[in-house]
PDB file of C-alpha atoms in Angstrom:
ATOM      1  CA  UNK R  21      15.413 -51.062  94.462  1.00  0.00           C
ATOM      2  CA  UNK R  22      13.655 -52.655  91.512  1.00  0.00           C
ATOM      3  CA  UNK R  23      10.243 -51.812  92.894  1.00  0.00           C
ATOM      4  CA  UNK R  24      11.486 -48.135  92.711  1.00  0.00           C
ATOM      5  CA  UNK R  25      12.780 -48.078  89.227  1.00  0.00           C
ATOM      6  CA  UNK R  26       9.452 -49.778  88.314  1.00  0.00           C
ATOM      7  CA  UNK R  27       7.371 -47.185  90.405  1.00  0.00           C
ATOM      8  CA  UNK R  28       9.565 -44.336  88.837  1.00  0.00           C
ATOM      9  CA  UNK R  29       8.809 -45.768  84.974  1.00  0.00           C
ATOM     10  CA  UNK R  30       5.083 -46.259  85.785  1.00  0.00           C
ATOM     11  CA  UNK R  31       4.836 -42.239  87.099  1.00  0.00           C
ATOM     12  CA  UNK R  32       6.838 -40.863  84.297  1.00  0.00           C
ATOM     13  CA  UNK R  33       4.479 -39.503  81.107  1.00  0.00           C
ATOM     14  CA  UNK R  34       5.914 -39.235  77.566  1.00  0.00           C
ATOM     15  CA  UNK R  35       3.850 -36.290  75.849  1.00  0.00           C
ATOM     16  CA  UNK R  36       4.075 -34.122  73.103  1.00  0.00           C
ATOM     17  CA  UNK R  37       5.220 -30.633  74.579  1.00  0.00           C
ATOM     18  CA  UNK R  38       3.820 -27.553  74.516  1.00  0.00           C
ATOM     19  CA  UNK R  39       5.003 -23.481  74.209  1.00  0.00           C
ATOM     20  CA  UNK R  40       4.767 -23.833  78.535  1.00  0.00           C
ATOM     21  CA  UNK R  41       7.622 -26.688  78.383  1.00  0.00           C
ATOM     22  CA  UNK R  42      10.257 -25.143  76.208  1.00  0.00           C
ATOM     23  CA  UNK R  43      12.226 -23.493  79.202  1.00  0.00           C
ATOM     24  CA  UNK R  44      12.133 -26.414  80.955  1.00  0.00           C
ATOM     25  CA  UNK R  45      13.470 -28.230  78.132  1.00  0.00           C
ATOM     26  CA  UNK R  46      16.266 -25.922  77.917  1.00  0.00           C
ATOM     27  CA  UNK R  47      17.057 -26.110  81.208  1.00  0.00           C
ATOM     28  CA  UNK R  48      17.325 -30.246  80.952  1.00  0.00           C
ATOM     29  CA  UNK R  49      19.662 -29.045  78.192  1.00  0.00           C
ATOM     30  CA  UNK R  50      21.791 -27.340  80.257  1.00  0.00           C
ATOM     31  CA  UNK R  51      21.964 -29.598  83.109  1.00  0.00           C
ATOM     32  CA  UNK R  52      22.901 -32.915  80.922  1.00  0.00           C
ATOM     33  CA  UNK R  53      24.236 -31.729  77.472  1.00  0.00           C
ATOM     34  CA  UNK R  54      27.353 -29.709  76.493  1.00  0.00           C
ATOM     35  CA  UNK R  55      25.578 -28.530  73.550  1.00  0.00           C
ATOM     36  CA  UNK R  56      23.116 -25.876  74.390  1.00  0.00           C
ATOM     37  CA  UNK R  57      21.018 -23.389  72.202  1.00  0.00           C
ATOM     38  CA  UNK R  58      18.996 -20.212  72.855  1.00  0.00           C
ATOM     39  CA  UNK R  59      15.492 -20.325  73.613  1.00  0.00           C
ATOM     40  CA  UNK R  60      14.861 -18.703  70.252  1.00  0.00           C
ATOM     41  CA  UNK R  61      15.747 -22.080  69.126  1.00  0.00           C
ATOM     42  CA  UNK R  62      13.467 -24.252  70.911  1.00  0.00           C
ATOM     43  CA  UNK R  63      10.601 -21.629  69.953  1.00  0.00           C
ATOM     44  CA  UNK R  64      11.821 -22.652  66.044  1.00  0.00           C
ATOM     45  CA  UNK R  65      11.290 -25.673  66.465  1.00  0.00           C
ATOM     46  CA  UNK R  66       8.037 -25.529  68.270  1.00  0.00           C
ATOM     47  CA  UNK R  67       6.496 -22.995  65.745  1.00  0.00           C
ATOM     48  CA  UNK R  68       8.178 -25.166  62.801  1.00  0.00           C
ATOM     49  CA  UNK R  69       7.611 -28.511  63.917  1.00  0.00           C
ATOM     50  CA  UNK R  70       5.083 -28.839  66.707  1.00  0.00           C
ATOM     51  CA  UNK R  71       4.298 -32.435  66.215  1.00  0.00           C
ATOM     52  CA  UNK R  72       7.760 -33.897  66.432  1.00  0.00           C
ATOM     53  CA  UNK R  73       8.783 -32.141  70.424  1.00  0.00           C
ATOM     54  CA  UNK R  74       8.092 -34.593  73.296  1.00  0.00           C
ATOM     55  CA  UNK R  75       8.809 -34.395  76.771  1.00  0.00           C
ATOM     56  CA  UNK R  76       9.065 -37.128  79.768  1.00  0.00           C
ATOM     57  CA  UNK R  77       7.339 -35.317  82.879  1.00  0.00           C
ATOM     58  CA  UNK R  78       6.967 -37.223  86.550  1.00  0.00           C
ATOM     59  CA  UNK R  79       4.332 -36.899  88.956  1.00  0.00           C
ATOM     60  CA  UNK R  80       5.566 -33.586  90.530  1.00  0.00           C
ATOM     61  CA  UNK R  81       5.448 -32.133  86.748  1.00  0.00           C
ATOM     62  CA  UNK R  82       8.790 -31.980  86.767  1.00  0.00           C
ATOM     63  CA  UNK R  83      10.495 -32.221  82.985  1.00  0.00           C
ATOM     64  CA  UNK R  84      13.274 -35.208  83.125  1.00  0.00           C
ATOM     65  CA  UNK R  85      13.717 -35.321  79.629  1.00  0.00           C
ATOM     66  CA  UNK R  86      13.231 -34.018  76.067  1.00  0.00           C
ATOM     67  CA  UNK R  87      13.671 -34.851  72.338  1.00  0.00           C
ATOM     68  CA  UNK R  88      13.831 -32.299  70.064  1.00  0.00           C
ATOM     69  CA  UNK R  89      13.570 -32.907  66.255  1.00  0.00           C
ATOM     70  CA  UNK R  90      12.497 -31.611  62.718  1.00  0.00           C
ATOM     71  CA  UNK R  91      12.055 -32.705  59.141  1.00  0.00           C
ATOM     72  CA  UNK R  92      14.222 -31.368  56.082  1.00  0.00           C
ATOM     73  CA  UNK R  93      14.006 -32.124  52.172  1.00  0.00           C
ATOM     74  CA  UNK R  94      16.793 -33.814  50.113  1.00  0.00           C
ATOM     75  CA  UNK R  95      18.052 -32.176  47.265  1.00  0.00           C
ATOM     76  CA  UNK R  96      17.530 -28.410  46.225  1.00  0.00           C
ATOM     77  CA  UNK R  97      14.438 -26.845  43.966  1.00  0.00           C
ATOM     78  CA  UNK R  98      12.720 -29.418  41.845  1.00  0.00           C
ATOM     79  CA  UNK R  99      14.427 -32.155  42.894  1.00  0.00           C
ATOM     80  CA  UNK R 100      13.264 -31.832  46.656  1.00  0.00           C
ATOM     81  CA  UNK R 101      11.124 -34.361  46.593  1.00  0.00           C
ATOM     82  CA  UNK R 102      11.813 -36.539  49.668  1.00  0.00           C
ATOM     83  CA  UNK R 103      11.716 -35.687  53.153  1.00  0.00           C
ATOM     84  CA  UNK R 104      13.361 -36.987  55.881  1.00  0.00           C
ATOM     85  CA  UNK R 105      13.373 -36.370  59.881  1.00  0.00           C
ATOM     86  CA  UNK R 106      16.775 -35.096  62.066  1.00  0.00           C
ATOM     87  CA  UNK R 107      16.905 -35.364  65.889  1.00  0.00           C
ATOM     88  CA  UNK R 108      18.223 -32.333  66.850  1.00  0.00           C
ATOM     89  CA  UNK R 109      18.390 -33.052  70.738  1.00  0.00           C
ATOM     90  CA  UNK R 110      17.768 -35.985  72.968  1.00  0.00           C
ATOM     91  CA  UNK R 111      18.503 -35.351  76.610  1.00  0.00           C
ATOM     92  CA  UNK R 112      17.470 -37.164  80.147  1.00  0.00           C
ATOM     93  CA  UNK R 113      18.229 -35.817  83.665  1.00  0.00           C
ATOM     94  CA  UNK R 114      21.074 -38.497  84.763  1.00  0.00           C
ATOM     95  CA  UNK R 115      18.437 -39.449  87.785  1.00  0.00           C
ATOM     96  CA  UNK R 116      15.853 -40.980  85.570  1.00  0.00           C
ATOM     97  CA  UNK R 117      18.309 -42.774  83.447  1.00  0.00           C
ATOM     98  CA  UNK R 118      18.495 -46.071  82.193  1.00  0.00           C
ATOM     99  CA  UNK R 119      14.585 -46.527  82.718  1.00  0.00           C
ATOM    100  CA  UNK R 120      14.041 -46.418  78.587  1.00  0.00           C
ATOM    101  CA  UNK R 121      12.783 -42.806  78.450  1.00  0.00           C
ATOM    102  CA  UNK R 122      15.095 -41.879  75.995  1.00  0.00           C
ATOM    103  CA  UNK R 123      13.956 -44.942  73.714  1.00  0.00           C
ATOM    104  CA  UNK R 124      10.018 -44.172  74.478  1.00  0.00           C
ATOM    105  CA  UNK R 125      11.080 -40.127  73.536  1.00  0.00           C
ATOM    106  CA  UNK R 126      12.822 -41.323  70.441  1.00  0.00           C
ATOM    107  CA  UNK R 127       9.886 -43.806  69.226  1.00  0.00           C
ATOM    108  CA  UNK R 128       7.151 -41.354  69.486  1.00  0.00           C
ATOM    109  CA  UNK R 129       8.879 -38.576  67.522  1.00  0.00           C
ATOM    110  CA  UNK R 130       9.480 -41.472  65.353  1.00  0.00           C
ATOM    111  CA  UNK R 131       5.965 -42.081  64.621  1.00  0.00           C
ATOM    112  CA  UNK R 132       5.091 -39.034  63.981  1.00  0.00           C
ATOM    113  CA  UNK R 133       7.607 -38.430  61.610  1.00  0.00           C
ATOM    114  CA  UNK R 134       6.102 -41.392  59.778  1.00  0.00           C
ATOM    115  CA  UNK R 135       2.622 -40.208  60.063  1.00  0.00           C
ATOM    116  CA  UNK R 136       2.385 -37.016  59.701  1.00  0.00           C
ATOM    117  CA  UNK R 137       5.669 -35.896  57.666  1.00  0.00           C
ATOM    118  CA  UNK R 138       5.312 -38.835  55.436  1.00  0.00           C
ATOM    119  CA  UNK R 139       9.010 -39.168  56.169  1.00  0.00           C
ATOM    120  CA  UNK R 140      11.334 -41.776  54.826  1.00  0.00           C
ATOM    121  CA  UNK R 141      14.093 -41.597  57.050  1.00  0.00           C
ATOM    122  CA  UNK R 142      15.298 -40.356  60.287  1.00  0.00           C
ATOM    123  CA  UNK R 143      19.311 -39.022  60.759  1.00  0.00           C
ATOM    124  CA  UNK R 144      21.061 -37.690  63.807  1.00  0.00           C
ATOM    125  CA  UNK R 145      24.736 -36.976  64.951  1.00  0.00           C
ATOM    126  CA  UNK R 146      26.298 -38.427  68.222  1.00  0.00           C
ATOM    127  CA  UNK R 147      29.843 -38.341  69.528  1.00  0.00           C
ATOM    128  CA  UNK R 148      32.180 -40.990  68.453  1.00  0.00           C
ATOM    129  CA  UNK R 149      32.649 -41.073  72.478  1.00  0.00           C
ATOM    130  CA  UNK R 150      29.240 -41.432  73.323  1.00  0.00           C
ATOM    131  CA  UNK R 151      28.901 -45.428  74.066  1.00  0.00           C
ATOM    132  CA  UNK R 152      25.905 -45.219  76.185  1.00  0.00           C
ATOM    133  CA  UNK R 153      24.441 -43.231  73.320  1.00  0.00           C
ATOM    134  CA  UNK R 154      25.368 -45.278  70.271  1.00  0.00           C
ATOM    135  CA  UNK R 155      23.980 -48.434  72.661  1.00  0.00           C
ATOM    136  CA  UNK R 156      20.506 -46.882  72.593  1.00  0.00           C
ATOM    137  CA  UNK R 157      20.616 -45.878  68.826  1.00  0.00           C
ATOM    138  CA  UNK R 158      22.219 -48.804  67.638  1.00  0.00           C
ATOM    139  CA  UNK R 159      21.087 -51.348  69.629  1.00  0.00           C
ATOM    140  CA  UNK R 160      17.308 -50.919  70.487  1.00  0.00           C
ATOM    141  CA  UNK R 161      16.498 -47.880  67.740  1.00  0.00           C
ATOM    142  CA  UNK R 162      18.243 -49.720  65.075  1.00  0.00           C
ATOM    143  CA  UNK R 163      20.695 -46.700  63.272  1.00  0.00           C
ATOM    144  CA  UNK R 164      23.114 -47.538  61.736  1.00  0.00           C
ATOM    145  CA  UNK R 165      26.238 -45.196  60.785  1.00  0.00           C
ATOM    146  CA  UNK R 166      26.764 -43.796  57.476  1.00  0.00           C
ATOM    147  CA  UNK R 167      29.852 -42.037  58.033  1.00  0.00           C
ATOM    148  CA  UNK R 168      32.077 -39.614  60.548  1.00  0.00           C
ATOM    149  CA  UNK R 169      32.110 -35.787  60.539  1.00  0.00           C
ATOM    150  CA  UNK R 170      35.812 -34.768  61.835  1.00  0.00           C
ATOM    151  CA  UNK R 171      35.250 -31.798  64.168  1.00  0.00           C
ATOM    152  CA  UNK R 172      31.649 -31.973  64.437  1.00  0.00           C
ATOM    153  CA  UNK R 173      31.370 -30.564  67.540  1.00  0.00           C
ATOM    154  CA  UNK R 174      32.638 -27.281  68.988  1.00  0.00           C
ATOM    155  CA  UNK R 175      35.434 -29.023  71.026  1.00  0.00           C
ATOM    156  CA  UNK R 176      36.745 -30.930  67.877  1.00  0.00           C
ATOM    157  CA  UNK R 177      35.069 -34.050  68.262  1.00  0.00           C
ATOM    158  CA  UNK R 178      34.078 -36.452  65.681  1.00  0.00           C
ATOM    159  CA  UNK R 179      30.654 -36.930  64.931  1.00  0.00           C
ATOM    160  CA  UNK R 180      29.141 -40.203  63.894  1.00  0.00           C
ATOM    161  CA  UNK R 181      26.263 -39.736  61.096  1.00  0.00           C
ATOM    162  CA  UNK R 182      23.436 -42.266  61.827  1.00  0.00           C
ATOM    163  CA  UNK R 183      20.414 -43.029  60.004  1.00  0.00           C
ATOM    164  CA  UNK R 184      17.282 -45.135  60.459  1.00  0.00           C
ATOM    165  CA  UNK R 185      15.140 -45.820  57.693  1.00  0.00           C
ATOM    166  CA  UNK R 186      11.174 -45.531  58.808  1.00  0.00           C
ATOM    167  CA  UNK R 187      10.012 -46.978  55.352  1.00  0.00           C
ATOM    168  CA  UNK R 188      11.431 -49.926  53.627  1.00  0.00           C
ATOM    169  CA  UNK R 189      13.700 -48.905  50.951  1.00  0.00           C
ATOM    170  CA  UNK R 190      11.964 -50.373  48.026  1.00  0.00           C
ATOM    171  CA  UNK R 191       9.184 -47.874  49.730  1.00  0.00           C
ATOM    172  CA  UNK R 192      11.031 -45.135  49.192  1.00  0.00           C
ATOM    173  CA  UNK R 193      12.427 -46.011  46.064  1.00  0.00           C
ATOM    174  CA  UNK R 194       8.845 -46.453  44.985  1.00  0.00           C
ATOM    175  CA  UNK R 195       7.440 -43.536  46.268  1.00  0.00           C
ATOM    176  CA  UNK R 196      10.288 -41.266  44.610  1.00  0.00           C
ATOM    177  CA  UNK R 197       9.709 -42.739  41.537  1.00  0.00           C
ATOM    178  CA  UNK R 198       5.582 -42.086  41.732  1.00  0.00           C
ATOM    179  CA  UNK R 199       6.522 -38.213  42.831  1.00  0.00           C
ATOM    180  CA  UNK R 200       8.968 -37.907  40.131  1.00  0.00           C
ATOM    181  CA  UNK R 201       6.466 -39.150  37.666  1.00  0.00           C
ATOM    182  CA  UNK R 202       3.769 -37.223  39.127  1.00  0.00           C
ATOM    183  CA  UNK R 203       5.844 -34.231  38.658  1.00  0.00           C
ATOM    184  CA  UNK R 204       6.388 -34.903  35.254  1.00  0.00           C
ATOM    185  CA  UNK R 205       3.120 -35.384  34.535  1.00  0.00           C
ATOM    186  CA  UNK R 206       2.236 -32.188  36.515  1.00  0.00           C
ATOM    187  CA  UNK R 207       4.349 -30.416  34.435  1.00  0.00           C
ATOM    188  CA  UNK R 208       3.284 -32.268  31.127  1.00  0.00           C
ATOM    189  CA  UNK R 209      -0.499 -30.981  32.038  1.00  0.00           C
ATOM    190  CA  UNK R 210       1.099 -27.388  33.061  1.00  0.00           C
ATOM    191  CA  UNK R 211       2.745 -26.786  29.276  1.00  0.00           C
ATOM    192  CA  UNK R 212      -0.657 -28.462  27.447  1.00  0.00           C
ATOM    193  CA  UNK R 213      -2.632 -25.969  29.635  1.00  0.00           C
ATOM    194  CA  UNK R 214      -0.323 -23.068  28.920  1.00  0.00           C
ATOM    195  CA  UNK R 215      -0.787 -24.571  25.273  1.00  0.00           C
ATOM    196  CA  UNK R 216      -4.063 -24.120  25.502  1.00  0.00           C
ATOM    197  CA  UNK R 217      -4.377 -20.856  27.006  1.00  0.00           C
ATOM    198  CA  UNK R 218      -2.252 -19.441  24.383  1.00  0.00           C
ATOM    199  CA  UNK R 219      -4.198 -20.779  21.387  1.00  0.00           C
ATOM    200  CA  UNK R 220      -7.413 -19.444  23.080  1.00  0.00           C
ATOM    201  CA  UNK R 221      -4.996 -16.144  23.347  1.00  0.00           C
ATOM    202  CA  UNK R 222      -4.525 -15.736  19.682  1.00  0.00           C
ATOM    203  CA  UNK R 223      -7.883 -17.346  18.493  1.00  0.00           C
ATOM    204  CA  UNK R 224      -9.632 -14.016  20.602  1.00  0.00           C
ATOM    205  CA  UNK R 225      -7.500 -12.006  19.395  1.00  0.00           C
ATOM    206  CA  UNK R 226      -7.742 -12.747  15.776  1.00  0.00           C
ATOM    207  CA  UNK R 227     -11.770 -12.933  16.029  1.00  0.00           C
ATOM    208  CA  UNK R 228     -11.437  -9.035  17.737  1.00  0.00           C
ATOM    209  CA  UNK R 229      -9.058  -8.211  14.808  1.00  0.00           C
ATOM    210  CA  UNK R 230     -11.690  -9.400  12.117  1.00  0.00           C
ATOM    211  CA  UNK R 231     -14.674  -7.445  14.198  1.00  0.00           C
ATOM    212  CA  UNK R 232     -12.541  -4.666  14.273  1.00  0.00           C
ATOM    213  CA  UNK R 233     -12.309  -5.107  10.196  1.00  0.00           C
ATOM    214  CA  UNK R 234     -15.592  -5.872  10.033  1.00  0.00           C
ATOM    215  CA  UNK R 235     -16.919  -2.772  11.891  1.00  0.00           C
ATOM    216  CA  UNK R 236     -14.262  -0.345  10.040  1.00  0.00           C
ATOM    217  CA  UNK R 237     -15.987  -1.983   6.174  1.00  0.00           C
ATOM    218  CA  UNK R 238     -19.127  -0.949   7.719  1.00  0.00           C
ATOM    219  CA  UNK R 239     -18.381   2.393   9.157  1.00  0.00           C
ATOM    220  CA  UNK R 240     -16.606   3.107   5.501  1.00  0.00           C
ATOM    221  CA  UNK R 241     -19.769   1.864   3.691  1.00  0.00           C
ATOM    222  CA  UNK R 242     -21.908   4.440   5.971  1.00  0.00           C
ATOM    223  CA  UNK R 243     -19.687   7.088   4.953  1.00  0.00           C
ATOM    224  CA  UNK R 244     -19.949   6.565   1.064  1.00  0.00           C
ATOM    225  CA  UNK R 245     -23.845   6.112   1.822  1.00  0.00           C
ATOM    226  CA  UNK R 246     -23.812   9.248   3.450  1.00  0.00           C
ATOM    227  CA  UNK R 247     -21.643  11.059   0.883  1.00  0.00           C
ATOM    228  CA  UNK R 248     -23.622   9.799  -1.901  1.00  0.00           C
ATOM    229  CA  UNK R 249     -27.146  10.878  -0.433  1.00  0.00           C
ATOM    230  CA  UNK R 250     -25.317  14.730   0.529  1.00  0.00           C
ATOM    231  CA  UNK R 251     -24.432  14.439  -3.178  1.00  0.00           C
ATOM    232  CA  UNK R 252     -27.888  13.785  -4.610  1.00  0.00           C
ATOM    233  CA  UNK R 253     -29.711  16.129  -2.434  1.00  0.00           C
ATOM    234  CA  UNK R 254     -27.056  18.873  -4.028  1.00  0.00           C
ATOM    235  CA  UNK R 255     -28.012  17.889  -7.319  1.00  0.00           C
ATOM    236  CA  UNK R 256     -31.730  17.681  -6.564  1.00  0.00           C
ATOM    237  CA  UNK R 257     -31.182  21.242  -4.796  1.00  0.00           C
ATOM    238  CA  UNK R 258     -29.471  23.028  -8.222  1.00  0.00           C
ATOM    239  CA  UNK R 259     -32.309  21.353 -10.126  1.00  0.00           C
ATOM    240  CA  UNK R 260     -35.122  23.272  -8.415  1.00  0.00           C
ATOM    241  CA  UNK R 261     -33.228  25.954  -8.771  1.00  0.00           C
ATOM    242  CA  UNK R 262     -32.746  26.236 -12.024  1.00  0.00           C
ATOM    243  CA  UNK R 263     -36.372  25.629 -13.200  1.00  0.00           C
ATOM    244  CA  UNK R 264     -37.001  28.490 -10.611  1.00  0.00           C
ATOM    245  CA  UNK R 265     -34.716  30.860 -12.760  1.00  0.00           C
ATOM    246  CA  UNK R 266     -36.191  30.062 -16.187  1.00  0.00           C
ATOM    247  CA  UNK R 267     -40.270  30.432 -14.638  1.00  0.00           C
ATOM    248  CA  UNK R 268     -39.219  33.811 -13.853  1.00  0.00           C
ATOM    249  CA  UNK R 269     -37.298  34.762 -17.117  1.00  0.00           C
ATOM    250  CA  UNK R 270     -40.659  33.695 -19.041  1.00  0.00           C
ATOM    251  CA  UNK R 271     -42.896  35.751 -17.077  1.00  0.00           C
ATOM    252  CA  UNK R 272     -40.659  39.153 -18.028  1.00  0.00           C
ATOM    253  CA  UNK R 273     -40.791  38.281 -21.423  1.00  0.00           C
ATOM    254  CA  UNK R 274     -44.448  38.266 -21.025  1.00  0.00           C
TER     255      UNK R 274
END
């Protein structure tokens, strides 16, 4: 007996899944959990967060189990600033049970919720009922409950709230800080730049206002030249014409 449930852990793979597992995966669903959800759902999650679905698959390529998870944002607007992980699903066919898939799922969905999410902390909800279930999160993932959801579930169960922190909390208490400052500096260097732009604004547009000036002076000083040239030639014209008139009154007095 032991030599099989040490054959069976050595022959099962934990890997992240891909679009070709997400049927199977629902069907695990179906066969172990009374929650189910559409297929559209499991695509979500695979288009959303591909990094964070796993799968346990035998040697026959059979899928015996699945975690399904995702990462949200605390807060709303500018105060989302730090992101934690959710398992959505966890589920393992009842014949490869008790042979720490579920705990091997769980850890490498952990991980990469650490790595690659930057995430500070991981939450999930589990019947009050569930003792085999808070075992494995309690007792070798480490959770601990934050509080119960009356009528969490569908049939009017209670839900416990768990949560596992994947930093230290002086981490995250540091690492909020830096991205608050950083966002107030952000927006510090966003209002000096706008600043800026603005002054740079006005300081064109006053230097096109005074060319415009400028150029109106000197199309008003081109005019008066102008003016004052049509003038003189009009004088110089009735000049010439008037010593014309007086040669020819001398010569018929001659």
């Amino acid at each position: 007996r032991y030599l099989y449930l040490i054959t069976l852990v050595i022959m099962v793979q934990i890997r992240r899944a891909t679009l070709k597992d997400l049927f199977a995966m629902q069907s695990c669903n179906l066969w172990c959990l009374p929650e189910n959800y559409t297929f559209k759902y499991y695509y979500y999650h695979y288009l959303s967060w591909p990094h964070l679905l796993y799968v346990a698959e035998d040697s026959n390529n059979k899928i015996v189990g699945y975690v399904l998870a995702k990462t949200e944002e605390d807060g709303e607007g500018e105060d989302s600033s730090e992101i934690h992980g959710h398992i959505t699903s966890l589920s393992v066919l009842r014949s490869h049970r008790k042979l720490g898939i579920a705990q091997k799922l769980m850890e490498a969905t952990h991980r990469d919720m650490l790595n690659i999410y930057g995430a500070s902390y991981v939450s999930l909800h589990v019947r009050v009922s569930n003792r085999a279930a808070l075992g494995l999160y309690e007792g070798k993932l480490k959770y601990d409950k934050s509080d119960v959801e009356e009528k969490y579930y569908a049939d009017g169960e209670d839900a416990y709230n768990m949560k596992k922190y994947l930093k230290p909390k002086q981490e995250n208490a540091q690492a909020t800080t830096t991205t608050t400052k950083a966002g107030s500096q952000q927006k510090e260097a966003l209002t000096e730049k706008g600043e800026d732009q603005q002054q740079k604004q006005n300081e064109q547009k006053e230097a096109e206002q005074q060319a415009n000036q400028q150029a109106q002076q000197q199309a008003q000083q081109q005019q008066q030249q102008q003016q004052q040239q049509q003038e003189e030639e009009k004088e110089g014209g009735d000049e010439d014409e008037g010593k014309g008139q007086n040669k020819k009154k001398k010569k018929k007095k001659k």
